[in-house]
Amino acid sequence: QQQVKQSPQSLIVQKGGISIINCAYENTAFDYFPWYQQFPGKGPALLIAIRPDVSEKKEGRFTISFNKSAKQFSLHIMDSQPGDSATYFCAAKKSNTGKLIFGQGTTLQVKP
Amino acid sequence: NAGVTQTPKFRVLKTGQSMTLLCAQDMNHEYMYWYRQDPGMGLRLIHYSVGEGTTAKGEVPDGYNVSRLKKQNFLLGLESAAPSQTSVYFCASTATVGREGAYEQYFGPGTRLTVT
């Protein structure tokens, strides 16, 4: 079963706009929620992450919003740039393990 | 440091053939992972290892075997390849799993495998 559901599958945003990707999880036994960014032909790389005792984390143009009661978290990319065009994966780490459960991925295209 | 490297980068197999994918990391990480990436399905964990000499099953282990004889290497084997195993395979490693510790999985560049 898919424990982490990600939407949308694809997203097109104009340069300077805000990109928003959403994830929902089903299991409460997660203790860490990262977002990974993947460029074509490359492996994923950690972008930003949050722990469930925090409602928001911001790093530059990237922000994670976390809603524990709704079991949802989202990635916001402010002032989106063509260089942000990539596939983004949310994930959730199972407590007391090193295992990540990934969402299905979102392909973002930022048009100049 | 090279980080996480994977060999080979590309491979085409016929149904029934076998092969081994090699993952190597030079960061002295304890934990290593093998994932497969398929369109619309994200990354799914095949097998993982929490240290030298240990292996454990992930979400989709059937048809694969692994070995971790040395801390820096993690091998993924396909004994009898099937078309359903056509995918991009990623290896990853991480140093710390503790609650207060930083947790980041470092991924290799991937191996694109096609089974005909």
PDB file of C-alpha atoms in Angstrom:
ATOM      1  CA  GLN A   1       0.000   0.000   0.000  1.00  0.00           C
ATOM      2  CA  GLN A   2       1.117   3.518  -0.714  1.00  0.00           C
ATOM      3  CA  GLN A   3       1.824   5.135   2.651  1.00  0.00           C
ATOM      4  CA  VAL A   4       2.920   8.482   1.201  1.00  0.00           C
ATOM      5  CA  LYS A   5       0.786  10.044  -1.524  1.00  0.00           C
ATOM      6  CA  GLN A   6       2.124  12.952  -3.542  1.00  0.00           C
ATOM      7  CA  SER A   7       0.368  15.395  -5.840  1.00  0.00           C
ATOM      8  CA  PRO A   8       0.321  16.715  -8.454  1.00  0.00           C
ATOM      9  CA  GLN A   9       2.147  14.302 -10.745  1.00  0.00           C
ATOM     10  CA  SER A  10       3.325  17.188 -12.905  1.00  0.00           C
ATOM     11  CA  LEU A  11       3.368  20.950 -12.542  1.00  0.00           C
ATOM     12  CA  ILE A  12       4.091  23.835 -14.892  1.00  0.00           C
ATOM     13  CA  VAL A  13       4.854  27.225 -13.388  1.00  0.00           C
ATOM     14  CA  GLN A  14       5.947  30.520 -14.879  1.00  0.00           C
ATOM     15  CA  LYS A  15       9.289  31.972 -13.834  1.00  0.00           C
ATOM     16  CA  GLY A  16       8.833  33.975 -10.654  1.00  0.00           C
ATOM     17  CA  GLY A  17       5.740  32.069  -9.614  1.00  0.00           C
ATOM     18  CA  ILE A  18       5.143  29.825  -6.603  1.00  0.00           C
ATOM     19  CA  SER A  19       5.369  26.055  -6.994  1.00  0.00           C
ATOM     20  CA  ILE A  20       3.429  23.977  -4.476  1.00  0.00           C
ATOM     21  CA  ILE A  21       3.703  20.209  -4.102  1.00  0.00           C
ATOM     22  CA  ASN A  22       1.645  18.311  -1.565  1.00  0.00           C
ATOM     23  CA  CYS A  23       2.101  15.052   0.291  1.00  0.00           C
ATOM     24  CA  ALA A  24      -0.106  13.105   2.655  1.00  0.00           C
ATOM     25  CA  TYR A  25       0.916  10.179   4.822  1.00  0.00           C
ATOM     26  CA  GLU A  26      -1.107   7.411   6.389  1.00  0.00           C
ATOM     27  CA  ASN A  27       1.098   6.127   9.176  1.00  0.00           C
ATOM     28  CA  THR A  28       1.792   8.125  12.304  1.00  0.00           C
ATOM     29  CA  ALA A  29       5.020   6.236  13.020  1.00  0.00           C
ATOM     30  CA  PHE A  30       7.135   8.601  10.941  1.00  0.00           C
ATOM     31  CA  ASP A  31       9.657  10.937  12.539  1.00  0.00           C
ATOM     32  CA  TYR A  32      11.311  12.798   9.695  1.00  0.00           C
ATOM     33  CA  PHE A  33       9.994  14.236   6.436  1.00  0.00           C
ATOM     34  CA  PRO A  34      12.518  15.128   3.730  1.00  0.00           C
ATOM     35  CA  TRP A  35      12.134  16.424   0.220  1.00  0.00           C
ATOM     36  CA  TYR A  36      14.507  15.251  -2.475  1.00  0.00           C
ATOM     37  CA  GLN A  37      15.265  16.941  -5.795  1.00  0.00           C
ATOM     38  CA  GLN A  38      16.297  14.942  -8.849  1.00  0.00           C
ATOM     39  CA  PHE A  39      17.634  16.254 -12.146  1.00  0.00           C
ATOM     40  CA  PRO A  40      17.476  14.104 -15.293  1.00  0.00           C
ATOM     41  CA  GLY A  41      20.139  11.414 -15.336  1.00  0.00           C
ATOM     42  CA  LYS A  42      21.135  12.060 -11.723  1.00  0.00           C
ATOM     43  CA  GLY A  43      20.378  10.535  -8.367  1.00  0.00           C
ATOM     44  CA  PRO A  44      18.054  12.304  -5.931  1.00  0.00           C
ATOM     45  CA  ALA A  45      19.610  14.806  -3.524  1.00  0.00           C
ATOM     46  CA  LEU A  46      18.258  16.093  -0.228  1.00  0.00           C
ATOM     47  CA  LEU A  47      16.686  19.526  -0.621  1.00  0.00           C
ATOM     48  CA  ILE A  48      15.102  20.291   2.741  1.00  0.00           C
ATOM     49  CA  ALA A  49      13.638  18.308   5.632  1.00  0.00           C
ATOM     50  CA  ILE A  50      11.442  18.788   8.681  1.00  0.00           C
ATOM     51  CA  ARG A  51      10.682  16.974  11.923  1.00  0.00           C
ATOM     52  CA  PRO A  52       7.049  16.588  13.088  1.00  0.00           C
ATOM     53  CA  ASP A  53       7.450  18.883  16.098  1.00  0.00           C
ATOM     54  CA  VAL A  54       7.913  21.865  13.757  1.00  0.00           C
ATOM     55  CA  SER A  55       5.156  23.376  11.596  1.00  0.00           C
ATOM     56  CA  GLU A  56       7.339  25.179   9.081  1.00  0.00           C
ATOM     57  CA  LYS A  57      10.915  25.239   7.898  1.00  0.00           C
ATOM     58  CA  LYS A  58      12.388  27.679   5.426  1.00  0.00           C
ATOM     59  CA  GLU A  59      15.676  27.521   3.561  1.00  0.00           C
ATOM     60  CA  GLY A  60      16.108  30.253   1.012  1.00  0.00           C
ATOM     61  CA  ARG A  61      13.292  30.017  -1.534  1.00  0.00           C
ATOM     62  CA  PHE A  62      12.203  26.588  -0.277  1.00  0.00           C
ATOM     63  CA  THR A  63       9.696  26.122   2.551  1.00  0.00           C
ATOM     64  CA  ILE A  64       8.146  23.020   4.061  1.00  0.00           C
ATOM     65  CA  SER A  65       4.765  23.416   5.746  1.00  0.00           C
ATOM     66  CA  PHE A  66       3.798  20.560   8.063  1.00  0.00           C
ATOM     67  CA  ASN A  67       0.325  19.803   9.439  1.00  0.00           C
ATOM     68  CA  LYS A  68       0.592  16.950  11.906  1.00  0.00           C
ATOM     69  CA  SER A  69      -3.117  16.651  12.659  1.00  0.00           C
ATOM     70  CA  ALA A  70      -3.979  16.423   8.963  1.00  0.00           C
ATOM     71  CA  LYS A  71      -0.972  14.181   8.236  1.00  0.00           C
ATOM     72  CA  GLN A  72       0.024  16.448   5.385  1.00  0.00           C
ATOM     73  CA  PHE A  73       3.121  18.354   4.382  1.00  0.00           C
ATOM     74  CA  SER A  74       3.960  20.488   1.405  1.00  0.00           C
ATOM     75  CA  LEU A  75       6.887  22.053  -0.405  1.00  0.00           C
ATOM     76  CA  HIS A  76       6.651  25.665  -1.534  1.00  0.00           C
ATOM     77  CA  ILE A  77       9.172  27.065  -3.990  1.00  0.00           C
ATOM     78  CA  MET A  78       9.015  30.831  -4.060  1.00  0.00           C
ATOM     79  CA  ASP A  79      10.185  32.848  -7.071  1.00  0.00           C
ATOM     80  CA  SER A  80      10.499  29.661  -9.109  1.00  0.00           C
ATOM     81  CA  GLN A  81      13.357  29.623 -11.609  1.00  0.00           C
ATOM     82  CA  PRO A  82      13.995  27.515 -14.748  1.00  0.00           C
ATOM     83  CA  GLY A  83      16.882  25.908 -12.856  1.00  0.00           C
ATOM     84  CA  ASP A  84      14.318  24.501 -10.399  1.00  0.00           C
ATOM     85  CA  SER A  85      12.914  22.311 -13.187  1.00  0.00           C
ATOM     86  CA  ALA A  86      13.361  18.802 -11.821  1.00  0.00           C
ATOM     87  CA  THR A  87      11.485  15.929 -10.226  1.00  0.00           C
ATOM     88  CA  TYR A  88      10.669  16.352  -6.553  1.00  0.00           C
ATOM     89  CA  PHE A  89      10.010  13.528  -4.117  1.00  0.00           C
ATOM     90  CA  CYS A  90       8.597  13.785  -0.657  1.00  0.00           C
ATOM     91  CA  ALA A  91       9.437  11.050   1.813  1.00  0.00           C
ATOM     92  CA  ALA A  92       8.762   9.942   5.345  1.00  0.00           C
ATOM     93  CA  LYS A  93      11.190   8.108   7.599  1.00  0.00           C
ATOM     94  CA  LYS A  94       9.903   5.277   9.724  1.00  0.00           C
ATOM     95  CA  SER A  95      10.616   5.843  13.409  1.00  0.00           C
ATOM     96  CA  ASN A  96      13.605   3.992  14.833  1.00  0.00           C
ATOM     97  CA  THR A  97      14.675   2.834  11.399  1.00  0.00           C
ATOM     98  CA  GLY A  98      16.648   4.258   8.537  1.00  0.00           C
ATOM     99  CA  LYS A  99      13.939   3.461   6.010  1.00  0.00           C
ATOM    100  CA  LEU A 100      12.375   6.143   3.855  1.00  0.00           C
ATOM    101  CA  ILE A 101       8.992   5.763   2.174  1.00  0.00           C
ATOM    102  CA  PHE A 102       8.873   7.932  -0.937  1.00  0.00           C
ATOM    103  CA  GLY A 103       5.977   9.616  -2.669  1.00  0.00           C
ATOM    104  CA  GLN A 104       5.353   9.075  -6.365  1.00  0.00           C
ATOM    105  CA  GLY A 105       7.231  12.186  -7.472  1.00  0.00           C
ATOM    106  CA  THR A 106       6.276  15.482  -9.119  1.00  0.00           C
ATOM    107  CA  THR A 107       7.857  16.709 -12.319  1.00  0.00           C
ATOM    108  CA  LEU A 108       8.174  20.490 -12.174  1.00  0.00           C
ATOM    109  CA  GLN A 109       8.736  22.608 -15.239  1.00  0.00           C
ATOM    110  CA  VAL A 110       9.415  26.295 -14.763  1.00  0.00           C
ATOM    111  CA  LYS A 111       8.864  28.255 -17.965  1.00  0.00           C
ATOM    112  CA  PRO A 112      11.071  31.280 -18.623  1.00  0.00           C
TER     113      PRO A 112
ATOM    114  CA  ASN B   1      35.568  11.996  -2.070  1.00  0.00           C
ATOM    115  CA  ALA B   2      33.625  10.260  -4.808  1.00  0.00           C
ATOM    116  CA  GLY B   3      30.564   9.800  -2.585  1.00  0.00           C
ATOM    117  CA  VAL B   4      28.363   6.967  -3.831  1.00  0.00           C
ATOM    118  CA  THR B   5      29.319   5.305  -7.103  1.00  0.00           C
ATOM    119  CA  GLN B   6      27.464   2.666  -9.086  1.00  0.00           C
ATOM    120  CA  THR B   7      28.658   0.203 -11.709  1.00  0.00           C
ATOM    121  CA  PRO B   8      27.588  -0.211 -14.481  1.00  0.00           C
ATOM    122  CA  LYS B   9      25.692   2.890 -15.650  1.00  0.00           C
ATOM    123  CA  PHE B  10      23.695   1.036 -18.302  1.00  0.00           C
ATOM    124  CA  ARG B  11      22.993  -2.597 -19.027  1.00  0.00           C
ATOM    125  CA  VAL B  12      20.748  -4.608 -21.329  1.00  0.00           C
ATOM    126  CA  LEU B  13      19.941  -8.187 -20.337  1.00  0.00           C
ATOM    127  CA  LYS B  14      17.952 -10.936 -21.921  1.00  0.00           C
ATOM    128  CA  THR B  15      15.260 -12.666 -19.887  1.00  0.00           C
ATOM    129  CA  GLY B  16      16.809 -15.290 -17.672  1.00  0.00           C
ATOM    130  CA  GLN B  17      20.309 -13.796 -17.584  1.00  0.00           C
ATOM    131  CA  SER B  18      21.935 -12.836 -14.325  1.00  0.00           C
ATOM    132  CA  MET B  19      23.947  -9.821 -13.292  1.00  0.00           C
ATOM    133  CA  THR B  20      25.331  -7.977 -10.294  1.00  0.00           C
ATOM    134  CA  LEU B  21      25.147  -4.247  -9.670  1.00  0.00           C
ATOM    135  CA  LEU B  22      27.903  -2.788  -7.550  1.00  0.00           C
ATOM    136  CA  CYS B  23      27.546   0.135  -5.188  1.00  0.00           C
ATOM    137  CA  ALA B  24      30.513   1.678  -3.422  1.00  0.00           C
ATOM    138  CA  GLN B  25      30.689   4.534  -0.922  1.00  0.00           C
ATOM    139  CA  ASP B  26      33.746   6.230   0.543  1.00  0.00           C
ATOM    140  CA  MET B  27      32.010   8.087   3.387  1.00  0.00           C
ATOM    141  CA  ASN B  28      32.306   5.294   5.963  1.00  0.00           C
ATOM    142  CA  HIS B  29      28.513   5.068   6.187  1.00  0.00           C
ATOM    143  CA  GLU B  30      26.919   2.234   8.122  1.00  0.00           C
ATOM    144  CA  TYR B  31      23.584   2.076   6.292  1.00  0.00           C
ATOM    145  CA  MET B  32      23.223   1.288   2.613  1.00  0.00           C
ATOM    146  CA  TYR B  33      20.129   0.868   0.422  1.00  0.00           C
ATOM    147  CA  TRP B  34      19.046  -0.324  -2.979  1.00  0.00           C
ATOM    148  CA  TYR B  35      16.012   1.292  -4.636  1.00  0.00           C
ATOM    149  CA  ARG B  36      14.303   0.963  -7.949  1.00  0.00           C
ATOM    150  CA  GLN B  37      12.676   3.917  -9.654  1.00  0.00           C
ATOM    151  CA  ASP B  38       9.789   3.447 -12.029  1.00  0.00           C
ATOM    152  CA  PRO B  39       7.601   6.144 -13.647  1.00  0.00           C
ATOM    153  CA  GLY B  40       4.759   7.214 -11.387  1.00  0.00           C
ATOM    154  CA  MET B  41       5.884   4.979  -8.529  1.00  0.00           C
ATOM    155  CA  GLY B  42       8.632   6.964  -6.888  1.00  0.00           C
ATOM    156  CA  LEU B  43      11.543   5.132  -5.306  1.00  0.00           C
ATOM    157  CA  ARG B  44      10.848   1.755  -3.789  1.00  0.00           C
ATOM    158  CA  LEU B  45      13.206   0.057  -1.378  1.00  0.00           C
ATOM    159  CA  ILE B  46      14.466  -3.336  -2.529  1.00  0.00           C
ATOM    160  CA  HIS B  47      16.928  -4.336   0.191  1.00  0.00           C
ATOM    161  CA  TYR B  48      19.013  -2.523   2.734  1.00  0.00           C
ATOM    162  CA  SER B  49      21.885  -3.075   5.150  1.00  0.00           C
ATOM    163  CA  VAL B  50      22.492  -1.622   8.596  1.00  0.00           C
ATOM    164  CA  GLY B  51      26.134  -2.628   8.668  1.00  0.00           C
ATOM    165  CA  GLU B  52      28.830  -4.893   7.272  1.00  0.00           C
ATOM    166  CA  GLY B  53      27.620  -8.466   7.028  1.00  0.00           C
ATOM    167  CA  THR B  54      23.917  -7.585   7.462  1.00  0.00           C
ATOM    168  CA  THR B  55      21.079  -7.376   4.949  1.00  0.00           C
ATOM    169  CA  ALA B  56      17.312  -6.992   5.221  1.00  0.00           C
ATOM    170  CA  LYS B  57      14.321  -6.953   2.879  1.00  0.00           C
ATOM    171  CA  GLY B  58      12.610  -3.772   1.796  1.00  0.00           C
ATOM    172  CA  GLU B  59       9.265  -3.233   0.062  1.00  0.00           C
ATOM    173  CA  VAL B  60       9.981  -5.089  -3.196  1.00  0.00           C
ATOM    174  CA  PRO B  61      12.673  -7.745  -2.551  1.00  0.00           C
ATOM    175  CA  ASP B  62      11.407 -10.567  -4.778  1.00  0.00           C
ATOM    176  CA  GLY B  63      13.790 -11.523  -7.572  1.00  0.00           C
ATOM    177  CA  TYR B  64      16.774  -9.760  -5.999  1.00  0.00           C
ATOM    178  CA  ASN B  65      19.542 -10.738  -3.608  1.00  0.00           C
ATOM    179  CA  VAL B  66      22.135  -8.594  -1.889  1.00  0.00           C
ATOM    180  CA  SER B  67      25.419  -8.907  -0.050  1.00  0.00           C
ATOM    181  CA  ARG B  68      27.443  -6.558   2.157  1.00  0.00           C
ATOM    182  CA  LEU B  69      30.772  -8.292   2.670  1.00  0.00           C
ATOM    183  CA  LYS B  70      32.650  -5.017   3.057  1.00  0.00           C
ATOM    184  CA  LYS B  71      31.362  -1.873   4.724  1.00  0.00           C
ATOM    185  CA  GLN B  72      31.983   0.252   1.661  1.00  0.00           C
ATOM    186  CA  ASN B  73      30.299  -2.069  -0.867  1.00  0.00           C
ATOM    187  CA  PHE B  74      26.721  -3.211  -1.345  1.00  0.00           C
ATOM    188  CA  LEU B  75      25.957  -5.624  -4.187  1.00  0.00           C
ATOM    189  CA  LEU B  76      22.567  -6.194  -5.801  1.00  0.00           C
ATOM    190  CA  GLY B  77      22.095  -9.415  -7.744  1.00  0.00           C
ATOM    191  CA  LEU B  78      19.491 -10.503 -10.234  1.00  0.00           C
ATOM    192  CA  GLU B  79      19.675 -14.283 -10.581  1.00  0.00           C
ATOM    193  CA  SER B  80      17.200 -14.651 -13.452  1.00  0.00           C
ATOM    194  CA  ALA B  81      16.232 -11.313 -14.957  1.00  0.00           C
ATOM    195  CA  ALA B  82      12.635 -10.641 -15.996  1.00  0.00           C
ATOM    196  CA  PRO B  83      11.192  -7.787 -18.104  1.00  0.00           C
ATOM    197  CA  SER B  84       9.417  -6.525 -14.951  1.00  0.00           C
ATOM    198  CA  GLN B  85      12.865  -5.710 -13.558  1.00  0.00           C
ATOM    199  CA  THR B  86      13.467  -3.116 -16.246  1.00  0.00           C
ATOM    200  CA  SER B  87      14.043  -0.012 -14.167  1.00  0.00           C
ATOM    201  CA  VAL B  88      16.547   2.528 -12.921  1.00  0.00           C
ATOM    202  CA  TYR B  89      18.347   1.288  -9.832  1.00  0.00           C
ATOM    203  CA  PHE B  90      19.737   3.635  -7.212  1.00  0.00           C
ATOM    204  CA  CYS B  91      22.026   2.906  -4.351  1.00  0.00           C
ATOM    205  CA  ALA B  92      22.118   5.174  -1.306  1.00  0.00           C
ATOM    206  CA  SER B  93      23.956   5.382   1.991  1.00  0.00           C
ATOM    207  CA  THR B  94      23.576   7.242   5.252  1.00  0.00           C
ATOM    208  CA  ALA B  95      25.634   7.740   8.362  1.00  0.00           C
ATOM    209  CA  THR B  96      23.247   8.379  11.198  1.00  0.00           C
ATOM    210  CA  VAL B  97      19.755   7.203  12.002  1.00  0.00           C
ATOM    211  CA  GLY B  98      19.496   8.681  15.473  1.00  0.00           C
ATOM    212  CA  ARG B  99      16.565  10.945  16.313  1.00  0.00           C
ATOM    213  CA  GLU B 100      18.691  13.983  17.038  1.00  0.00           C
ATOM    214  CA  GLY B 101      21.266  13.326  14.391  1.00  0.00           C
ATOM    215  CA  ALA B 102      21.242  14.670  10.901  1.00  0.00           C
ATOM    216  CA  TYR B 103      19.713  12.177   8.541  1.00  0.00           C
ATOM    217  CA  GLU B 104      20.460  12.326   4.835  1.00  0.00           C
ATOM    218  CA  GLN B 105      20.595   9.566   2.294  1.00  0.00           C
ATOM    219  CA  TYR B 106      23.254  10.124  -0.340  1.00  0.00           C
ATOM    220  CA  PHE B 107      22.348   8.637  -3.694  1.00  0.00           C
ATOM    221  CA  GLY B 108      24.497   7.292  -6.475  1.00  0.00           C
ATOM    222  CA  PRO B 109      23.958   8.266 -10.129  1.00  0.00           C
ATOM    223  CA  GLY B 110      21.888   5.200 -10.933  1.00  0.00           C
ATOM    224  CA  THR B 111      22.039   2.165 -13.211  1.00  0.00           C
ATOM    225  CA  ARG B 112      19.594   1.967 -16.088  1.00  0.00           C
ATOM    226  CA  LEU B 113      18.697  -1.683 -16.674  1.00  0.00           C
ATOM    227  CA  THR B 114      16.645  -2.992 -19.555  1.00  0.00           C
ATOM    228  CA  VAL B 115      15.520  -6.624 -19.675  1.00  0.00           C
ATOM    229  CA  THR B 116      14.287  -7.827 -23.070  1.00  0.00           C
TER     230      THR B 116
END
